[in-house]
CSV table of C-alpha atoms in Angstrom, one decimal:
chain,number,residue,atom,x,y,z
A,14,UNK,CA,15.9,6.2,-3.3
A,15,UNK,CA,19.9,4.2,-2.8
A,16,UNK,CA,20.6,7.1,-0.1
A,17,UNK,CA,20.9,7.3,3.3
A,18,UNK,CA,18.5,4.8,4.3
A,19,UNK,CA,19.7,1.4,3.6
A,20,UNK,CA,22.8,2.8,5.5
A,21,UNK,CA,20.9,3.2,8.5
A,22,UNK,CA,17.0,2.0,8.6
A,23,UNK,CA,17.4,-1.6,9.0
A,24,UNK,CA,18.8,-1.2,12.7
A,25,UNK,CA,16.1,0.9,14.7
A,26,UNK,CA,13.5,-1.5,12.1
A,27,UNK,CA,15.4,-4.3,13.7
A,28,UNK,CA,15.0,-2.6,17.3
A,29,UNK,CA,11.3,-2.6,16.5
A,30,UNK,CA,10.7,-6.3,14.4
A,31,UNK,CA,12.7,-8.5,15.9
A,32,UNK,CA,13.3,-11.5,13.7
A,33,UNK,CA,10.2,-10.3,12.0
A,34,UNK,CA,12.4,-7.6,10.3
A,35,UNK,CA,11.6,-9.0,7.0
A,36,UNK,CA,7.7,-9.1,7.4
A,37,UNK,CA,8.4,-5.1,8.1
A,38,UNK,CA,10.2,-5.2,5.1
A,39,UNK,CA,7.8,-6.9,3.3
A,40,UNK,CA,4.7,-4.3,3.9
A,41,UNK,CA,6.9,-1.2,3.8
A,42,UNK,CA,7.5,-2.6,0.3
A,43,UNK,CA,3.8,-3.3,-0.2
A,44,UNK,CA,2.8,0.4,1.2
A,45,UNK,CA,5.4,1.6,-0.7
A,46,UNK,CA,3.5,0.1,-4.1
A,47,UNK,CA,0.5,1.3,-3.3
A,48,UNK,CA,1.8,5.2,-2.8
A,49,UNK,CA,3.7,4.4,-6.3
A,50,UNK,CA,0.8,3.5,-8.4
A,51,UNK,CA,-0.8,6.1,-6.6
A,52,UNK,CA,1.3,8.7,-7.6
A,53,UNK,CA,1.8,7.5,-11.0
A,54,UNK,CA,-1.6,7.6,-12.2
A,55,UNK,CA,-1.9,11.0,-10.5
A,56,UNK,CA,1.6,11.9,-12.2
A,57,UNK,CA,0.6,11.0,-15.6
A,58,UNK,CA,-2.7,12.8,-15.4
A,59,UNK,CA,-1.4,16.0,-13.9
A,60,UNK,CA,2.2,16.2,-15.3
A,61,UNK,CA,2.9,19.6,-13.0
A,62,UNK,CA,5.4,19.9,-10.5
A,63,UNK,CA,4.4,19.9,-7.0
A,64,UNK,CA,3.4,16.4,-6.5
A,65,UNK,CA,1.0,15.6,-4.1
A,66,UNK,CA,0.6,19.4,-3.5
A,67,UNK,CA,-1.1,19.7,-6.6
A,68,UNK,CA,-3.1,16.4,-6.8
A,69,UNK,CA,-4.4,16.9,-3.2
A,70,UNK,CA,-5.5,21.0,-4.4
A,71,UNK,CA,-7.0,20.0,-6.8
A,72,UNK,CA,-9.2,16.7,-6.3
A,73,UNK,CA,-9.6,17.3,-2.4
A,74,UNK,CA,-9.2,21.3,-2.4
A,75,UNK,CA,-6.8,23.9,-1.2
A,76,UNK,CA,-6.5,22.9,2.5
A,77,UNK,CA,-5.6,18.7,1.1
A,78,UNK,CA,-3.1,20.5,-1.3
A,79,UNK,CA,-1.9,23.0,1.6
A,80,UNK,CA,-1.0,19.8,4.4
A,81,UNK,CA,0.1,17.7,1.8
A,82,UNK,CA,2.7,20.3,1.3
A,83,UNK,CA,3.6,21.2,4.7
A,84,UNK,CA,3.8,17.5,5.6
A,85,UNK,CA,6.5,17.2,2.3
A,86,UNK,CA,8.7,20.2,3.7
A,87,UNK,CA,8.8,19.5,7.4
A,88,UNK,CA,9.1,15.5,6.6
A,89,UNK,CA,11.5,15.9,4.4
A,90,UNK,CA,13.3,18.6,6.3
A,91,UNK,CA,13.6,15.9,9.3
A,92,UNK,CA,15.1,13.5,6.1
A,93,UNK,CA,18.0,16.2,5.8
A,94,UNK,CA,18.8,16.1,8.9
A,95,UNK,CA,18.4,12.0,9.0
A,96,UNK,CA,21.1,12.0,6.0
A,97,UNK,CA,23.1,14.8,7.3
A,98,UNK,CA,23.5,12.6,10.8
A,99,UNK,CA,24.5,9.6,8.4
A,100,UNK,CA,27.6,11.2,7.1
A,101,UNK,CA,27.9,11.7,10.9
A,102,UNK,CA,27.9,8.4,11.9
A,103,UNK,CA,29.9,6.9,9.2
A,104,UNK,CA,32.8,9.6,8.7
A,105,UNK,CA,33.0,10.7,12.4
A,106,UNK,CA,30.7,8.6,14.4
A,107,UNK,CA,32.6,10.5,17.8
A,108,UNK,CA,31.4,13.8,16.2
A,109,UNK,CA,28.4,12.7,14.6
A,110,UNK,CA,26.2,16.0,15.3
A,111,UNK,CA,29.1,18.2,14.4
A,112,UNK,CA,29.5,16.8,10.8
A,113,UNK,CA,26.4,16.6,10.0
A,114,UNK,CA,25.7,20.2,10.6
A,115,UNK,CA,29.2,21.5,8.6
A,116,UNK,CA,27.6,19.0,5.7
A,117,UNK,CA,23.8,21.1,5.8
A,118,UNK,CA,25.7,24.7,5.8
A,119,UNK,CA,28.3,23.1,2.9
A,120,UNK,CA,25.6,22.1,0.6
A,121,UNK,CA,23.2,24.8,1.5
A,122,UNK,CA,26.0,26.9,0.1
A,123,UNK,CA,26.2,25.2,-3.1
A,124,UNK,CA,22.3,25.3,-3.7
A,125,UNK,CA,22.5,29.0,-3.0
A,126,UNK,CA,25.6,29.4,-5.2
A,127,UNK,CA,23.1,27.9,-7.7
A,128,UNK,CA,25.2,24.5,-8.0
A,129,UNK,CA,22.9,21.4,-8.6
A,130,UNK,CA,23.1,17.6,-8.6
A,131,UNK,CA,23.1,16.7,-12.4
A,132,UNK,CA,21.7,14.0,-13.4
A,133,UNK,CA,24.6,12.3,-15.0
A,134,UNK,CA,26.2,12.8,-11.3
A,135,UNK,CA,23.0,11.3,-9.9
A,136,UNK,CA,23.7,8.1,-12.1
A,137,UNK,CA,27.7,7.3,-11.2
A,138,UNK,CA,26.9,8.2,-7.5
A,139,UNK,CA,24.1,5.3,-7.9
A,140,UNK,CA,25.8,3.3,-9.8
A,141,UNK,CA,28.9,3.5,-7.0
A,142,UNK,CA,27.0,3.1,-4.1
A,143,UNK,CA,25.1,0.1,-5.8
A,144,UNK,CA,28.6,-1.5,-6.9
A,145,UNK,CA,30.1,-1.2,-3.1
A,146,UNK,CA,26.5,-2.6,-1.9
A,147,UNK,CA,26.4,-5.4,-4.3
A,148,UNK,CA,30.7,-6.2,-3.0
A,149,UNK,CA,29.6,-5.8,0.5
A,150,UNK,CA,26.5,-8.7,0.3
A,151,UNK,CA,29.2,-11.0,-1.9
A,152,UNK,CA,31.7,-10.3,1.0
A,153,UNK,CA,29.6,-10.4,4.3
A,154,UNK,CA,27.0,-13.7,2.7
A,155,UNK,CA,30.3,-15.9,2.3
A,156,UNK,CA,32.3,-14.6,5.6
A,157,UNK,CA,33.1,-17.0,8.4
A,158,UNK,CA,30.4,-17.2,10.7
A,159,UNK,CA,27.9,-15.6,8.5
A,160,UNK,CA,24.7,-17.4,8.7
A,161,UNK,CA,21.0,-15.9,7.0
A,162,UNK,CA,19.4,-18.7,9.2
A,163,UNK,CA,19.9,-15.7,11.8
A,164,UNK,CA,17.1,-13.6,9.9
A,165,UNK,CA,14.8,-15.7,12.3
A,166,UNK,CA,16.8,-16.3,15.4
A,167,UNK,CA,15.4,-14.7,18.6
A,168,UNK,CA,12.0,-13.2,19.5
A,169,UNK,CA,9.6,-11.6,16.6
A,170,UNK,CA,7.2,-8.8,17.4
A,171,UNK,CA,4.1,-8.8,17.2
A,172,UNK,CA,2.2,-6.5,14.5
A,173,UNK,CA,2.7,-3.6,16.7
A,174,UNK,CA,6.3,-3.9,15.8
A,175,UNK,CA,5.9,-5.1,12.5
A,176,UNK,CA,4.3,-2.0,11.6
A,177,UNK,CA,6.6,-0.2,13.6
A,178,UNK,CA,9.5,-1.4,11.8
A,179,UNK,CA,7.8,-1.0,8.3
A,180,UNK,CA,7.2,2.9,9.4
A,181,UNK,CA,10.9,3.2,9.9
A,182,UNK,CA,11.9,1.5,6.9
A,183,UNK,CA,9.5,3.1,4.9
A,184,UNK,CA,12.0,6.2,5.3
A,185,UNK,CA,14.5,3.9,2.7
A,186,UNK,CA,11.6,3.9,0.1
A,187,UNK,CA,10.3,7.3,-0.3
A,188,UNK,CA,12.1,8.8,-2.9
A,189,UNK,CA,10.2,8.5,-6.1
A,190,UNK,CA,8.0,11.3,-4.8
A,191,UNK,CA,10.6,13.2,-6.3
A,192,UNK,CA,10.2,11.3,-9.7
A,193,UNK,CA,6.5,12.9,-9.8
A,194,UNK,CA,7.3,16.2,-8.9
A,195,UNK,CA,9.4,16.3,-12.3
A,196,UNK,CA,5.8,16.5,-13.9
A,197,UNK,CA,6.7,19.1,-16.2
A,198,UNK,CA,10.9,18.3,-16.8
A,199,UNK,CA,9.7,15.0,-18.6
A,200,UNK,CA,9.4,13.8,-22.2
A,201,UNK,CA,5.9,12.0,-22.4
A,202,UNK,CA,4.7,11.5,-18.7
A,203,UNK,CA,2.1,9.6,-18.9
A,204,UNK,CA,4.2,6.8,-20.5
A,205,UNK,CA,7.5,7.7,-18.3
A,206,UNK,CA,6.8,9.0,-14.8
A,207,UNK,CA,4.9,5.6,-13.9
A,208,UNK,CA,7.6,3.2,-15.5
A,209,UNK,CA,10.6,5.2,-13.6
A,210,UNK,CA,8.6,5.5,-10.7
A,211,UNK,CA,7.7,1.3,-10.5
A,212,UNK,CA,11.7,0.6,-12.0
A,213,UNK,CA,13.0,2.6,-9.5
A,214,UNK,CA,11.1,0.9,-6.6
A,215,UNK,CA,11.5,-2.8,-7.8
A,216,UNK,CA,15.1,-2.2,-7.9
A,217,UNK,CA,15.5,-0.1,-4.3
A,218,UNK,CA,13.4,-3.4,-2.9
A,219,UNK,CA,15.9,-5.9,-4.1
A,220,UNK,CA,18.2,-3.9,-3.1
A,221,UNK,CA,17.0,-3.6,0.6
A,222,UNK,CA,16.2,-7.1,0.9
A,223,UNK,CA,20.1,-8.2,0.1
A,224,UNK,CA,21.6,-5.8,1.7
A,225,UNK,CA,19.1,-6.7,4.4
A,226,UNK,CA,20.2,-10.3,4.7
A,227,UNK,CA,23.8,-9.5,4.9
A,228,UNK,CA,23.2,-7.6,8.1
A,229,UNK,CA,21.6,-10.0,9.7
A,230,UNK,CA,24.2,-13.1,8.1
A,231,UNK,CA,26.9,-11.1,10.2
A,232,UNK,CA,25.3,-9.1,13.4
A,233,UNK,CA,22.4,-10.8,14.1
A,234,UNK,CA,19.2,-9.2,14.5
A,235,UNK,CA,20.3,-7.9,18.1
A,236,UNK,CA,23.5,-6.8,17.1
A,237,UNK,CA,21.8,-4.9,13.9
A,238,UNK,CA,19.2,-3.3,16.4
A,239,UNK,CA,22.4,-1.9,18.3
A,240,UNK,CA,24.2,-1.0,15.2
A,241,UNK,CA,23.9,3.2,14.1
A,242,UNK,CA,26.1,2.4,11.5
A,243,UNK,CA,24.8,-1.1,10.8
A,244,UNK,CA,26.8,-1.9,7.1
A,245,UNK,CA,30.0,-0.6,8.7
A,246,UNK,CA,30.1,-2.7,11.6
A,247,UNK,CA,28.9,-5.8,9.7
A,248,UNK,CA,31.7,-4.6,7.0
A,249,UNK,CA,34.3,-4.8,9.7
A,250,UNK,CA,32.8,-8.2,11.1
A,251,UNK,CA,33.0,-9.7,7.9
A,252,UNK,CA,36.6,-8.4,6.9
A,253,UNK,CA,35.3,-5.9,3.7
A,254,UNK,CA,37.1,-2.6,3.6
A,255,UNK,CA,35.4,-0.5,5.6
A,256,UNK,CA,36.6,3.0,4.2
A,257,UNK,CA,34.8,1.6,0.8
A,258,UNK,CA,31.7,1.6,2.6
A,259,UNK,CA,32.0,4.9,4.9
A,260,UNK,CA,32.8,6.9,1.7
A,261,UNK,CA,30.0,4.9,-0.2
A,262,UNK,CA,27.6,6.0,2.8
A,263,UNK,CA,28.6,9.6,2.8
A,264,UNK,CA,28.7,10.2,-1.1
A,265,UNK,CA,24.7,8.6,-1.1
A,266,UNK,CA,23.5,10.8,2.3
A,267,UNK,CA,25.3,13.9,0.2
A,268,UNK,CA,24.2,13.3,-2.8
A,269,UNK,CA,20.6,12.6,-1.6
A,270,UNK,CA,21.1,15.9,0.7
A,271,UNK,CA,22.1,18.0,-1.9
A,272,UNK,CA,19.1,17.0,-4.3
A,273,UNK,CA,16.4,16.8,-1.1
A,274,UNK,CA,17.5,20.5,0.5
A,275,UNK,CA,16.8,22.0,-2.9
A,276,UNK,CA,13.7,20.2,-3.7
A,277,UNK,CA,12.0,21.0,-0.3
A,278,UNK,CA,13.1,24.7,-0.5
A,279,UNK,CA,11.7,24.7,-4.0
A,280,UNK,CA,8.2,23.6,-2.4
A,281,UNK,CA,8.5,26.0,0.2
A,282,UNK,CA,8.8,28.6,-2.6
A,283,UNK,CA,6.0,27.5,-4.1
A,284,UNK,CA,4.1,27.5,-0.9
A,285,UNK,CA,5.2,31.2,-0.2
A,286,UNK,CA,4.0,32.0,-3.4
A,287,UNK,CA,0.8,30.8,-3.0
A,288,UNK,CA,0.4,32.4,0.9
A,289,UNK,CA,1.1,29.4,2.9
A,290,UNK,CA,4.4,30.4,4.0
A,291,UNK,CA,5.6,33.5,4.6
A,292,UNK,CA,5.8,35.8,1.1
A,293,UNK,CA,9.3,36.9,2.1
A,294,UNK,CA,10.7,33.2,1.3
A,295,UNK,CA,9.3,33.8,-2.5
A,296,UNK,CA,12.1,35.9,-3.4
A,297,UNK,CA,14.1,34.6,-6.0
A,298,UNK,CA,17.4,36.0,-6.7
A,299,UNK,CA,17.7,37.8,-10.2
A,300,UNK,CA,20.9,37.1,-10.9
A,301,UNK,CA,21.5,33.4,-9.8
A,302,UNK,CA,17.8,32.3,-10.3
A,303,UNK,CA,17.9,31.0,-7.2
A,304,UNK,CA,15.2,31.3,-4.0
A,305,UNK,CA,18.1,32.3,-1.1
A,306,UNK,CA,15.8,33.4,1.5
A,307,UNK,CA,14.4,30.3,1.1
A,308,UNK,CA,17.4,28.0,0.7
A,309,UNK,CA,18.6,30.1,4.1
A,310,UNK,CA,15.5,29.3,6.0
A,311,UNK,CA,15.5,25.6,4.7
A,312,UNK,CA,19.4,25.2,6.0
A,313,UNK,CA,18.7,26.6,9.2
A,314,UNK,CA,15.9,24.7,9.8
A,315,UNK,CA,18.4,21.4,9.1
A,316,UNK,CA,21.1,22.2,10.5
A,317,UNK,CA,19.5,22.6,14.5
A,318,UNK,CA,18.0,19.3,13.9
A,319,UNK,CA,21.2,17.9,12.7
A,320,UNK,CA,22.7,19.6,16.1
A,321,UNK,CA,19.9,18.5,18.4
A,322,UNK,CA,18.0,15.4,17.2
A,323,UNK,CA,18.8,11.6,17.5
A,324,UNK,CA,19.4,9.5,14.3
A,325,UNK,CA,16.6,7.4,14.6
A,326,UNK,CA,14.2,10.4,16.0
A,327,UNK,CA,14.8,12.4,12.8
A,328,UNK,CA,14.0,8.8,10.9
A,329,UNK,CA,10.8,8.4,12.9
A,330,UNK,CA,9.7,12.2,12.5
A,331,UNK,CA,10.3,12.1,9.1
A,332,UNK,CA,8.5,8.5,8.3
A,333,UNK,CA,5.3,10.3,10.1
A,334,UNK,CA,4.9,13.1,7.8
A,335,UNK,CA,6.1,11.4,4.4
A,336,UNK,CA,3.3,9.1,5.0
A,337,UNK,CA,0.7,11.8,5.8
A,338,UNK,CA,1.9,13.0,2.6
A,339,UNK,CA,1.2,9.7,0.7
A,340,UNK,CA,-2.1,9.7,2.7
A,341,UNK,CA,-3.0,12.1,0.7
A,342,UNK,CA,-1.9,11.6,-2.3
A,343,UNK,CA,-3.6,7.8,-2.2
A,344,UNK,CA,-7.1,9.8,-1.2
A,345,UNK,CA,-6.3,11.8,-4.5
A,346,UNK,CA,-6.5,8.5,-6.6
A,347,UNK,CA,-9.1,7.1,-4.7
A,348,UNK,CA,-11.1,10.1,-6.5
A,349,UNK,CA,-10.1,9.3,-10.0
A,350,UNK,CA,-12.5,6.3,-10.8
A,351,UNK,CA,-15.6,5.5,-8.6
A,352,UNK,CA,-14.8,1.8,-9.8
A,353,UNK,CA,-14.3,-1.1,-6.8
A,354,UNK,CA,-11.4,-2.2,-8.6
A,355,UNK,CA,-9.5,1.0,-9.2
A,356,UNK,CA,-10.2,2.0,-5.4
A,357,UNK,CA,-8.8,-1.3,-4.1
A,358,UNK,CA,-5.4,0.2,-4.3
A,359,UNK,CA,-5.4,3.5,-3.7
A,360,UNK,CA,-7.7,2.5,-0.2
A,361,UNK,CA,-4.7,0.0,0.5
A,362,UNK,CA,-2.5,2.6,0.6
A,363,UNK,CA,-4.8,5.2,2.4
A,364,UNK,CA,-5.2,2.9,5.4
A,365,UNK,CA,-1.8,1.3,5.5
A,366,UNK,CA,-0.4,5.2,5.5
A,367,UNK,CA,-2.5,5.4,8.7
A,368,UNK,CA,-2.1,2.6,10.3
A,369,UNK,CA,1.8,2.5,9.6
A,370,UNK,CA,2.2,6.0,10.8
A,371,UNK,CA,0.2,5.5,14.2
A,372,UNK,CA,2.6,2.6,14.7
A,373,UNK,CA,6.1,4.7,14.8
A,374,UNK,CA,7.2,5.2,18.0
A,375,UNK,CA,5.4,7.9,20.2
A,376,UNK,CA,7.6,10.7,20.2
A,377,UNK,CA,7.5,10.3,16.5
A,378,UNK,CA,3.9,10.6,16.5
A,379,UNK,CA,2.8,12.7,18.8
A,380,UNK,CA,5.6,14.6,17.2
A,381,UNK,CA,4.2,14.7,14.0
A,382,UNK,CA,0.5,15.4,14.8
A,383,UNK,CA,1.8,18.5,16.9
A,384,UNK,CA,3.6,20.0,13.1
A,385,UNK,CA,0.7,18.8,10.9
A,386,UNK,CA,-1.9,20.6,13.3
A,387,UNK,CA,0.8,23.7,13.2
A,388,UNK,CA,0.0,23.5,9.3
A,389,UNK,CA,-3.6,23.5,9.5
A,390,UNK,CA,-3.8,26.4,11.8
A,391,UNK,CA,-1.3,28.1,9.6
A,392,UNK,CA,-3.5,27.7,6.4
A,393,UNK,CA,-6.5,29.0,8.5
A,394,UNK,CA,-4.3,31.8,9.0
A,395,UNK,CA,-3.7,32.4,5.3
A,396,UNK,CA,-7.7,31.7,4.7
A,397,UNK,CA,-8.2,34.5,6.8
A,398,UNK,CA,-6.7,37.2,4.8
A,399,UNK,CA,-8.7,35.6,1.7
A,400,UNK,CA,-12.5,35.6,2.3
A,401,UNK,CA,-13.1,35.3,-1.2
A,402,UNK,CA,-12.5,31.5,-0.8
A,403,UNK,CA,-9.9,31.6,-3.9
A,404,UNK,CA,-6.3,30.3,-3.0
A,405,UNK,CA,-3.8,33.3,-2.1
């Protein structure tokens, strides 16, 4: 979840919130509980990777399961790209487009070459990137002229732009989807998929909310809503080493892209498998174990939105369909327990998916109804060679 998007989410949030940047924070955050119990009680009782792809097939049916899954490989594709454009910004902000497309092709490579992130890598790059984060708030809450009093200086938005903002931000918090698609990988899961998944999110919230307050001690909520490279320009406001925190932001976008471009090729796999994609991407190289047509396809698909697309259009985009995804997966729960109580959360997070979503800025929206309607004509299209009603 520490990736690209406490690098870069706060400023276009900031764009959108005003000096109500935190209230974004704040239901992002609350959303962002609501999709993680959620998913952990769907996690525990179907420990089978797949995520939401699963859950939605099988308490909704196929065509649930089917857009859950195309919203998790086209959102997360646009997350690629997002991260990709982050190395961009930080390394070579002059060449931003360029960089970010040699980084997709570099670590699409690497997948294909069958190279993975390990999870003992995955813990020092955290615990790096954490240890810069926590130097840089130290630094940039005790500079001259820093001042959190500026959290609430200037003009809040309204809830239009709170939701806004908490749409965009939203993008910072969606990683422990990946936690539940580990169904199978993991040692007990009905005791350990829900207590990573809530760990993980409690910590990426305190997280967010310093590193939060630092930006807006140092830039102001207008100068953060400028910023595409918001901790590096408060880094260099505040007189901490900005190289620290430009190879801090590339390692987390890298590591994250590495992980991300093979998980969503591994879904699209499984989605070619099953007939919703096209059965050529299902072939898995003998030697390498690896699914190359599909790592290929994935990588291409990143790397001309890392040429074409804005930062904070890829950000947008990408919010859209992870929360259609989580829409999903929260209507999965809501079928687990006809109970008032156990619905009260799971309906939370149903609506506030919605309603968050519909709030990201138009392009982003209309956007990401044009894919998800893409998705649902393209599982009619795979229904139709299967009139038995069984899945493909």
């Amino acid at each position: 979840m520490v990736g690209a998007g406490v690098f870069v989410a706060f400023g276009p949030a900031a764009a959108a919130a005003g000096s109500a940047l935190f209230a974004g924070l704040a239901v992002a955050a609350a959303l962002a509980y609501c999709n993680a119990s959620s998913s952990a009680r769907l996690a525990a009782l179907y420990p089978q990777s797949g995520g939401t792809y699963v859950y939605g097939r099988i308490r909704l049916g196929p065509f649930w399961g089917h857009l859950a899954g195309w919203s998790f490989v086209v959102g997360k594709s646009a997350s690629c790209a997002a991260m990709a454009l982050t190395v961009g910004h930080y390394a070579w902000p002059r060449h931003a487009h360029a960089v970010a497309v040699a980084a997709v092709v570099a670590l699409t490579a690497l997948n294909i070459a069958g190279v993975e992130r390990s999870a003992r890598m995955a813990r020092l790059v955290v615990a790096g990137v954490l240890a810069v984060l926590v130097a840089f708030v130290a630094v940039a809450l005790t500079a001259d002229g820093a001042d959190p009093a500026r959290a609430v200086e200037g003009v809040a938005a309204g809830p239009f732009g709170v939701l806004q903002a908490a749409g965009l931000l939203f993008f910072a918090f969606a990683g422990y989807a990946r936690i539940a698609t580990l169904g199978e990988e993991v040692r007990d899961p009905a005791r350990t998929l829900p207590r990573a998944i809530f760990v993980a999110l409690g910590t990426a919230l305190a997280v967010y909310a310093l590193v939060g307050l630092a930006l807006v001690a140092v830039l102001g909520v207008d100068g953060l809503a400028r910023s595409a490279a918001p901790v590096a320009d408060a880094a260099r406001a505040a007189g901490f080493p900005v190289p620290v925190v430009t190879v801090a932001a590339a390692v987390a976008a890298l590591g994250s892209l590495l992980a991300l471009i093979l998980g969503v090729s591994r879904t699209s796999l499984a989605m070619a498998r099953d007939g919703h994609l096209p059965r050529a991407l299902a072939v898995v190289d003998e030697k390498r174990r690896v699914p190359v047509r599909a790592e290929l396809a994935v990588g291409a698909v990143v790397a001309v939105a890392a040429a074409t697309v804005d930062l904070r259009a890829a950000i947008g985009f990408s919010s859209f369909a992870v929360l259609g995804y989580y829409a999903i997966a929260n209507a999965s729960a809501w079928t687990l327990d006809p109970s008032v109580r156990a619905r009260i959360v799971p309906g939370s997070g149903l609506v506030g998916c919605l309603l968050v979503a519909l709030s990201l800025p138009r392009e982003s929206v209309v956007g990401g109804i044009v894919v998800l309607a893409a998705g649902a004509l393209a599982y009619c299209a795979t229904r139709a060679n299967n009139p038995a009603g069984t899945e493909p």
